[in-house]
Tab-separated table of C-alpha atoms in Angstrom:
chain	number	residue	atom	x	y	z
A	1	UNK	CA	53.687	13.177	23.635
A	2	UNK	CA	55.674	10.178	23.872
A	3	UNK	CA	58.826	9.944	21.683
A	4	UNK	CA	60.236	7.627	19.814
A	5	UNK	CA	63.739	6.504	17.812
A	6	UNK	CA	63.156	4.375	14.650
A	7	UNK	CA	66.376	2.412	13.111
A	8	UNK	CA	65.952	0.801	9.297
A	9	UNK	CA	63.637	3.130	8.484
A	10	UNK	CA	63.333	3.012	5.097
A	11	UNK	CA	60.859	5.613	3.630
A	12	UNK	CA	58.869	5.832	6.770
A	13	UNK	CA	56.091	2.709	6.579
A	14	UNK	CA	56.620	2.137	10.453
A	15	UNK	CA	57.411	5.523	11.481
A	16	UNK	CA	54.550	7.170	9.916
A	17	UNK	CA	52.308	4.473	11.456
A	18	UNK	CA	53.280	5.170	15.235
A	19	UNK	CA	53.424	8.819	14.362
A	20	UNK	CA	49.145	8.299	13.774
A	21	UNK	CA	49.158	6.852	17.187
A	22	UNK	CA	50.283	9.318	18.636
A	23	UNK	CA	54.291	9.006	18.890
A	24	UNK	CA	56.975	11.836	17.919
A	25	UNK	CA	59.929	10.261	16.264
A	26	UNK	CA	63.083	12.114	17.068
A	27	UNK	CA	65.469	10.274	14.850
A	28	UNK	CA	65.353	7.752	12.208
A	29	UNK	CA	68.138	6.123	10.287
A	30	UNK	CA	68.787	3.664	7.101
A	31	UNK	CA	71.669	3.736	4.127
A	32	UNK	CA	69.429	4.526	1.451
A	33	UNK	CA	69.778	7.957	-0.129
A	34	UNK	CA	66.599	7.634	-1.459
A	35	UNK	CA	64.631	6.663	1.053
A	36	UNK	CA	65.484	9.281	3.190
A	37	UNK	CA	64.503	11.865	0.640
A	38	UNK	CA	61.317	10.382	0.595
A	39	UNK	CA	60.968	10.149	4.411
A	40	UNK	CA	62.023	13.640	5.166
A	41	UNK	CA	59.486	15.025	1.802
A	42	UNK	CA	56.664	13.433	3.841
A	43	UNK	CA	57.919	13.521	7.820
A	44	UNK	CA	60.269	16.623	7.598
A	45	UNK	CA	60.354	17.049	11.518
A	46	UNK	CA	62.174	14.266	11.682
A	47	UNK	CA	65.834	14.033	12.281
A	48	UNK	CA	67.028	11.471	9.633
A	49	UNK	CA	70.541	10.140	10.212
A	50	UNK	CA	72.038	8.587	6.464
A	51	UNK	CA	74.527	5.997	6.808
A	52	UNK	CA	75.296	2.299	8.144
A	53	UNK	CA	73.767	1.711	11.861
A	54	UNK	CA	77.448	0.147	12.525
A	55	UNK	CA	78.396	3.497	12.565
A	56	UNK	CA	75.842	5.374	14.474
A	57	UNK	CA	77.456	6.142	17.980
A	58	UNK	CA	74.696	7.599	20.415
A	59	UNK	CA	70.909	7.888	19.518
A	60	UNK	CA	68.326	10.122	21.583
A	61	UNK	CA	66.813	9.060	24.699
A	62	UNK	CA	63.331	7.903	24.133
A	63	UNK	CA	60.086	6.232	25.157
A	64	UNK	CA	59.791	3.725	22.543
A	65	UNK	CA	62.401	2.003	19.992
A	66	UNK	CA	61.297	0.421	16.348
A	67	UNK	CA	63.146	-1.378	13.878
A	68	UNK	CA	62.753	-3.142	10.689
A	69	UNK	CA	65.945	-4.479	9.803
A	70	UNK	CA	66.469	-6.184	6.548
A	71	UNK	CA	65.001	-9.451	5.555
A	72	UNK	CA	66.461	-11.023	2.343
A	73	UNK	CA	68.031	-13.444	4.221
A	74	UNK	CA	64.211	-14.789	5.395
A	75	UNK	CA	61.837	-13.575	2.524
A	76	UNK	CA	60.502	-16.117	0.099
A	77	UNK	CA	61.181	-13.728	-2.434
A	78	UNK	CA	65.274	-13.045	-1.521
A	79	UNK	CA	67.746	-15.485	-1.225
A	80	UNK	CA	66.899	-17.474	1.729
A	81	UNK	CA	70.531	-18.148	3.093
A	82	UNK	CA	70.302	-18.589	6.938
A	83	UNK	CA	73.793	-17.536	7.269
A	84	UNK	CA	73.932	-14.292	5.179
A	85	UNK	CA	75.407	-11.239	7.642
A	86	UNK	CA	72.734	-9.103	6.967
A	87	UNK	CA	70.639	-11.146	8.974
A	88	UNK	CA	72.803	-10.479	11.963
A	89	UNK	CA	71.739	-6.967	11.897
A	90	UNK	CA	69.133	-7.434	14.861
A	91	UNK	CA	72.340	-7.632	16.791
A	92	UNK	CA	72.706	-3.516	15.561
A	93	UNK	CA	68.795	-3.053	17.051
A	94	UNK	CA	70.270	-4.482	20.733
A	95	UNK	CA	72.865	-2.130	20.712
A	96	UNK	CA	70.363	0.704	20.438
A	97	UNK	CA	68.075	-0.953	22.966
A	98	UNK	CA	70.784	-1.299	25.829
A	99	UNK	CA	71.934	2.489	24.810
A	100	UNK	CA	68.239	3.789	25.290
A	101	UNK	CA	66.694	1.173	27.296
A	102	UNK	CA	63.097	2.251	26.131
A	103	UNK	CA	59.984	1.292	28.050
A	104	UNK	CA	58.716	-0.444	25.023
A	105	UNK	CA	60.117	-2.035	21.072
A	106	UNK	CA	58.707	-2.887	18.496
A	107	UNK	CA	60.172	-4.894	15.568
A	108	UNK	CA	59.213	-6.024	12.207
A	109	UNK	CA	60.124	-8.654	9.738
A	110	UNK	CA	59.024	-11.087	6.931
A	111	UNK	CA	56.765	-13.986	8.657
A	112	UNK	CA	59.774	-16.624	6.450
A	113	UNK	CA	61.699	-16.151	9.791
A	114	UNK	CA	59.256	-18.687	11.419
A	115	UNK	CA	60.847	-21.636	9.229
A	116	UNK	CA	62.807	-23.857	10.833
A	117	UNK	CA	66.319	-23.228	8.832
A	118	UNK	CA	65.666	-19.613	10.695
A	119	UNK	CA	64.538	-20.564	13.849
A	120	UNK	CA	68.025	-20.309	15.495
A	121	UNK	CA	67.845	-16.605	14.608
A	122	UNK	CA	64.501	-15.707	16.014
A	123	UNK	CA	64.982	-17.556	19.085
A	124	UNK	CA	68.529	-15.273	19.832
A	125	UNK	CA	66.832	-12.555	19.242
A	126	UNK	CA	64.219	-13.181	21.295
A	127	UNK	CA	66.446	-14.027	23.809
A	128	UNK	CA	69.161	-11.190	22.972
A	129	UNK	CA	66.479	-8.672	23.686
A	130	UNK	CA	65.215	-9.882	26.402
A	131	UNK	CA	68.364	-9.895	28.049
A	132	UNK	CA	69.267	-6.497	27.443
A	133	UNK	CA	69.506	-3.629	29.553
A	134	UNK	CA	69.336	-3.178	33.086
A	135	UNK	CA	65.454	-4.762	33.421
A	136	UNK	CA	65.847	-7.035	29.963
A	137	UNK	CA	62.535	-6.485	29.044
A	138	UNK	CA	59.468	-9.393	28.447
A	139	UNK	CA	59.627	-10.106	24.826
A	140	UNK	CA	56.492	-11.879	22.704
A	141	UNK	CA	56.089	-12.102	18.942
A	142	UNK	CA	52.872	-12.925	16.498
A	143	UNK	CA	52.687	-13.515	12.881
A	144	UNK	CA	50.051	-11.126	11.986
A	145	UNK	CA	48.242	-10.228	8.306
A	146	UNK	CA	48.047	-6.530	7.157
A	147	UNK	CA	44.634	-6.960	5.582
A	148	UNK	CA	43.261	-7.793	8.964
A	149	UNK	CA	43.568	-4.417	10.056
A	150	UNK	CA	43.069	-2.310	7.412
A	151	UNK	CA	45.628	-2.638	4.746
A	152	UNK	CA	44.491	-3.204	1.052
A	153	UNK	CA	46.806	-5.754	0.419
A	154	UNK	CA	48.034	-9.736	1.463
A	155	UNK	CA	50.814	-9.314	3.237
A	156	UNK	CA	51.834	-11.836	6.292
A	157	UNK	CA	54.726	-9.929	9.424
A	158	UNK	CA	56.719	-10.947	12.084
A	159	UNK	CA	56.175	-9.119	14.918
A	160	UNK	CA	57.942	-9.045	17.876
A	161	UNK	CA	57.395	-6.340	20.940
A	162	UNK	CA	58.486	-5.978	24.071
A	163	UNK	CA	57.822	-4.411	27.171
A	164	UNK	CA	60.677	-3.284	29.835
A	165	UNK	CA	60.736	-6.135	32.602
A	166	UNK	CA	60.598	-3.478	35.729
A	167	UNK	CA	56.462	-2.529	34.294
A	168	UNK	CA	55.845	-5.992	35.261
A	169	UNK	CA	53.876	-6.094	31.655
A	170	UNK	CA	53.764	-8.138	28.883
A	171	UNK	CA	52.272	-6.920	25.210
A	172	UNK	CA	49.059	-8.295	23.755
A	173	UNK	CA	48.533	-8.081	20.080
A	174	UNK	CA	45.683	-6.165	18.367
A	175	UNK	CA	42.853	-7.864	17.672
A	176	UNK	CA	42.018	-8.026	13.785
A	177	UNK	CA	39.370	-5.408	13.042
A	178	UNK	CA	38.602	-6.124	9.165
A	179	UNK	CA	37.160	-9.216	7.159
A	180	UNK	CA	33.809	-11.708	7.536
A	181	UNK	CA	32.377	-11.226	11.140
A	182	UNK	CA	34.760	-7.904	12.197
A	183	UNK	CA	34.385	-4.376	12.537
A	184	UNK	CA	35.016	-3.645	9.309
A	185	UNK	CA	35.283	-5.002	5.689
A	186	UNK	CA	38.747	-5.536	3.977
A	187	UNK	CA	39.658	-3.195	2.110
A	188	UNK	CA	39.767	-3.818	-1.548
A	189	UNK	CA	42.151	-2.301	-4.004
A	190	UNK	CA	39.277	-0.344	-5.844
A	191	UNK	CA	38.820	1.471	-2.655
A	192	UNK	CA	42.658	2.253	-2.597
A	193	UNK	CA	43.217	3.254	-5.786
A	194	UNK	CA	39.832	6.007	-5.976
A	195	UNK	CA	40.426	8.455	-8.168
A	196	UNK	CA	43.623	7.231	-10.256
A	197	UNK	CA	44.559	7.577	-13.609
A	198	UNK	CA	43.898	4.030	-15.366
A	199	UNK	CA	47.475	4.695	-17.464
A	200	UNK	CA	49.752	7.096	-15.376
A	201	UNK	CA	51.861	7.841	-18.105
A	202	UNK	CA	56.114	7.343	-16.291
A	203	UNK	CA	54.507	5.822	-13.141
A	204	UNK	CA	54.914	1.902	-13.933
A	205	UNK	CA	57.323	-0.275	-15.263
A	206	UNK	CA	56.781	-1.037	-18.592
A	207	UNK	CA	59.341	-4.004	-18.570
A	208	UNK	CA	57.983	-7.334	-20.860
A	209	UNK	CA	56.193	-10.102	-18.945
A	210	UNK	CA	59.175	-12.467	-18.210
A	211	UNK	CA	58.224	-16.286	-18.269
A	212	UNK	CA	59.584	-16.075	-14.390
A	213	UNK	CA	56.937	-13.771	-14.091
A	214	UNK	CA	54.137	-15.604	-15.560
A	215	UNK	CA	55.195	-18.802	-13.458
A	216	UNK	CA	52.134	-17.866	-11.254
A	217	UNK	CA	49.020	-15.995	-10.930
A	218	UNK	CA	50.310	-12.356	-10.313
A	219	UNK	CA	46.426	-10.591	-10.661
A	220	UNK	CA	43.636	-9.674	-8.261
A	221	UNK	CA	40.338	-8.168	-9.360
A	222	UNK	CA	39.286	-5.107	-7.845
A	223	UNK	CA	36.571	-6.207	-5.878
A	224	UNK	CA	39.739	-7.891	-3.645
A	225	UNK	CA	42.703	-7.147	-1.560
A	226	UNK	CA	46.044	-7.010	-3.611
A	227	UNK	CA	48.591	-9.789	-3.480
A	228	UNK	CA	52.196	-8.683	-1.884
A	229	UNK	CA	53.749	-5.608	-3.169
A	230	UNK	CA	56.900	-6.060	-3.348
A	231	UNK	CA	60.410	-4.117	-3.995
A	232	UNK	CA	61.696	-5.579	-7.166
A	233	UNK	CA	59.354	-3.546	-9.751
A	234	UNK	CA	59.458	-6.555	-12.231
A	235	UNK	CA	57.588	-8.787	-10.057
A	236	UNK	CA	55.410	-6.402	-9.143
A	237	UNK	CA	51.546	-7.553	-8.937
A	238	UNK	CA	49.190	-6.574	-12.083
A	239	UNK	CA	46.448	-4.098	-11.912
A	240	UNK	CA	43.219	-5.355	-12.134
A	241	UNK	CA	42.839	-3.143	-15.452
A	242	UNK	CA	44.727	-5.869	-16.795
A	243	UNK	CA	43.005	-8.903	-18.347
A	244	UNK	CA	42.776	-12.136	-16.261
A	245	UNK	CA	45.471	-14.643	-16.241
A	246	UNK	CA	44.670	-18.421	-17.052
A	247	UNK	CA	46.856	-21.399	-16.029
A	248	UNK	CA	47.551	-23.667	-18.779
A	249	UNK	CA	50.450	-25.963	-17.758
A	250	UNK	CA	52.560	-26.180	-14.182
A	251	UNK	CA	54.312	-22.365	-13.455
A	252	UNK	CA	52.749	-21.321	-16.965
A	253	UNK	CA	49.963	-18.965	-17.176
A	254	UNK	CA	48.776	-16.715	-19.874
A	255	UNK	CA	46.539	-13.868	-20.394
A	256	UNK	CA	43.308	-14.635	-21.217
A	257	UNK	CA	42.733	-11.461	-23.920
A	258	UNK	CA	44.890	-9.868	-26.092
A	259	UNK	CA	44.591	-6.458	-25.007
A	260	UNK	CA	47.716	-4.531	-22.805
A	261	UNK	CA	48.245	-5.111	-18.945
A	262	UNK	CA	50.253	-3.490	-16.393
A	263	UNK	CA	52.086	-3.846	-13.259
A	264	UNK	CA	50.905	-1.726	-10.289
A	265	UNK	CA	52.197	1.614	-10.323
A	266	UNK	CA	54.738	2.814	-7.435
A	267	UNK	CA	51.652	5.670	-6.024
A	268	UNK	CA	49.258	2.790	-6.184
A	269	UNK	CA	51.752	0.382	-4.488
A	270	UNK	CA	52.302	3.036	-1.556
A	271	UNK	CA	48.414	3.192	-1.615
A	272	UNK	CA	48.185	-0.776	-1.484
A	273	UNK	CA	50.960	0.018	1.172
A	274	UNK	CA	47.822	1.985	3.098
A	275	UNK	CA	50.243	5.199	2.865
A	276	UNK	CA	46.915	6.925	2.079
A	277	UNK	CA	46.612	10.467	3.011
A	278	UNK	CA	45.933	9.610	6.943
A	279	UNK	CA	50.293	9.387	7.227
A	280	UNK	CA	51.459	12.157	5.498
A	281	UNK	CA	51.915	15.232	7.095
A	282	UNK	CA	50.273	17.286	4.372
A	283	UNK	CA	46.952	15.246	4.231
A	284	UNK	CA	47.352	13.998	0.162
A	285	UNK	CA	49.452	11.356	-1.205
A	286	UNK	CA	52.435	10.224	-0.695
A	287	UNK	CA	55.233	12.527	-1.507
A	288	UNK	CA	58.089	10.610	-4.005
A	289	UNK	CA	60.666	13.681	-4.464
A	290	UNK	CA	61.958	13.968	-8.400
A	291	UNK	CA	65.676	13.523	-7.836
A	292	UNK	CA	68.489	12.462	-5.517
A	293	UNK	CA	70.381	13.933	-3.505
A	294	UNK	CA	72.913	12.399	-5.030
A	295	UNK	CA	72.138	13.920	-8.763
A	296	UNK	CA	71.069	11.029	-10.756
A	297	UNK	CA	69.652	11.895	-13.564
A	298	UNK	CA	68.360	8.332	-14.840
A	299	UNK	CA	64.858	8.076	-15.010
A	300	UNK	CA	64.628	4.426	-14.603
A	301	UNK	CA	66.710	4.340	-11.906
A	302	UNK	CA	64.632	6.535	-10.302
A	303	UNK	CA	61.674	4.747	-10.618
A	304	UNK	CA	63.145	1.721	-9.588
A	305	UNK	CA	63.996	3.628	-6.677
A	306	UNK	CA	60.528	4.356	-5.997
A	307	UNK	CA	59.451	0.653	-6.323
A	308	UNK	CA	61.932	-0.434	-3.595
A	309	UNK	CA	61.071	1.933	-1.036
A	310	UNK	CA	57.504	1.653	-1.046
A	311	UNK	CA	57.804	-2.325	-1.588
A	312	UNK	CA	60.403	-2.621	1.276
A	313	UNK	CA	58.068	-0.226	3.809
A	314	UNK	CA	55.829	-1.386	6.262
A	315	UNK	CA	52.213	-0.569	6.045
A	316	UNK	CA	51.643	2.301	8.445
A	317	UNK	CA	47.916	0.750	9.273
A	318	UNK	CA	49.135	-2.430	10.546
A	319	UNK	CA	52.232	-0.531	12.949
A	320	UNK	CA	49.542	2.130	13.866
A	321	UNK	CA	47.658	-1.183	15.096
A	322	UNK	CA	50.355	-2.283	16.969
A	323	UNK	CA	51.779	0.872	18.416
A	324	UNK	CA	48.221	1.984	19.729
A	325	UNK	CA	47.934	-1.614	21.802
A	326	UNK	CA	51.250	-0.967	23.890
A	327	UNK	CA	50.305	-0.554	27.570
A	328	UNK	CA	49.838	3.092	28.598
A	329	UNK	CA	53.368	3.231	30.395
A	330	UNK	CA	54.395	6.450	28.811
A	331	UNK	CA	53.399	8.980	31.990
């Protein structure tokens, strides 16, 4: 079995993804307390390193390297400041590649890194990693859409791979396999949410519908794929149990029935994530563990702990995609 090293790892999104195509990740990494619980609850062979990649020495030979390093500094929904050192953190991902030198990478990030105010930054990476190493390695990237292969949910990534120079290779993306004409259907959020409790009492945030909030259309029925689930759990999408929204003025919408709506739950975000039971180790749902480490005790900073892992993962479908397309170079 190949192996693999996986750096920002949050609670496992990408990891659990390569893991279904058939990868064993020797050691992840990320700062977030929290996220690691979660990780090691649902991938506990995993050696998870906690702390800043700055100050991660050495990391385990392997096969293939991922990465999703943060992306407030490109999302539409962060602040958007080109010059913000957490963007820089790619920089952290090179240093790993020229320690392992890996046949293959893989690395993920918000599609707002295409804009022009960013495109400074995605062309040094892409020419930072293909630079580095003995080979340098031959380095593509492709915007690509998670409900095209399987994930319940609108979400547009940044994908860049590449494949050790000295193969003579260079990556091809996955072809979509779901929506009109394709394999398969898309998958809607009825389908990911089977078998759900309509009101899971402790599971959502309860917080009131802020005017930012109702600024735009934040529902999708079930018969469709969700919009973006995202990390903040006030601006998380509604559930479809929730009545329709109408727009009555510029950024102004209201509901259309007095009767109660919700926000998506965190275990029906991970499921809108496509962390179905297909990634977890014990064949159910995602595992969110009911404490720190660290001994908090406050419940709704634990649940907004739970929103921002799940929101900030990346949907294991769409890296299982990706992963299974490399090149067999692994014998």
């Amino acid at each position: 079995m190949p192996s693999a090293v996986s750096l920002f790892s949050g609670c496992g999104g990408s990891d659990a993804g390569i893991i279904r195509a058939g990868f064993d990740v020797l050691m992840a990494n990320d700062v977030l307390q929290y996220a690691r619980d979660t990780y090691v609850a649902n991938h506990p062979e995993t050696d998870y390193v906690l702390g800043d990649i700055r100050e991660v020495k050495s990391f385990p030979m392997a096969e293939l390297l991922v990465g999703c390093y943060p992306c407030q500094g490109f999302s539409q929904g962060g602040a958007r400041e080109a010059n913000r050192s957490i963007n820089y953190l790619y920089k952290e991902f090179a240093r790993a590649l020229a320690y392992i030198q890996p046949k293959a990478f893989i690395v993920e990030n918000v599609s707002g890194m295409r804009r022009s105010t960013y495109q400074h930054l995605l062309d040094d990476q892409l020419k930072t990693f293909s630079e580095t190493g003995l080979h340098g390695y031959n380095v593509t990237w492709q915007e690509l859409k998670a409900h095209e292969y399987g994930v319940p949910q609108e979400r547009k990534r940044l994908i860049i791979v590449g494949i050790r120079k000295d193969f003579g290779l260079t990556y091809n993306f996955p072809v979509p396999t779901h929506g009109p004409g394709r394999e398969h259907d898309y998958v809607t959020i009825r389908e990911a949410l089977a078998g759900l409790p309509d009101w899971p009492t402790g599971e959502f945030c309860e917080d009131v519908f802020h005017w930012y909030y109702l600024s735009r259309n934040r529902r999708r029925d079930w018969s469709e794929v969700s919009k973006t689930i995202v990390s903040h759990m006030r601006h998380m999408p509604l559930h479809p149990i929730s009545p329709v929204l109408e727009r009555i003025h510029t950024d102004k919408w209201v509901f259309a029935e007095d009767r109660p709506a919700r926000r998506f739950s965190f275990r029906e975000a991970a499921r809108l994530q496509g962390m179905t039971s297909r990634y977890t180790h014990h064949g159910g749902d995602m595992i969110f563990p009911d404490h720190f480490s660290g001994g908090s005790k406050q419940l709704s900073n634990l649940l907004r702990h739970r929103y921002k892992v799940v929101g900030n993962a990346v949907p294991p479908p769409l890296f299982e995609a990706v992963a299974r397309n490399l090149p067999r170079i692994w014998d």
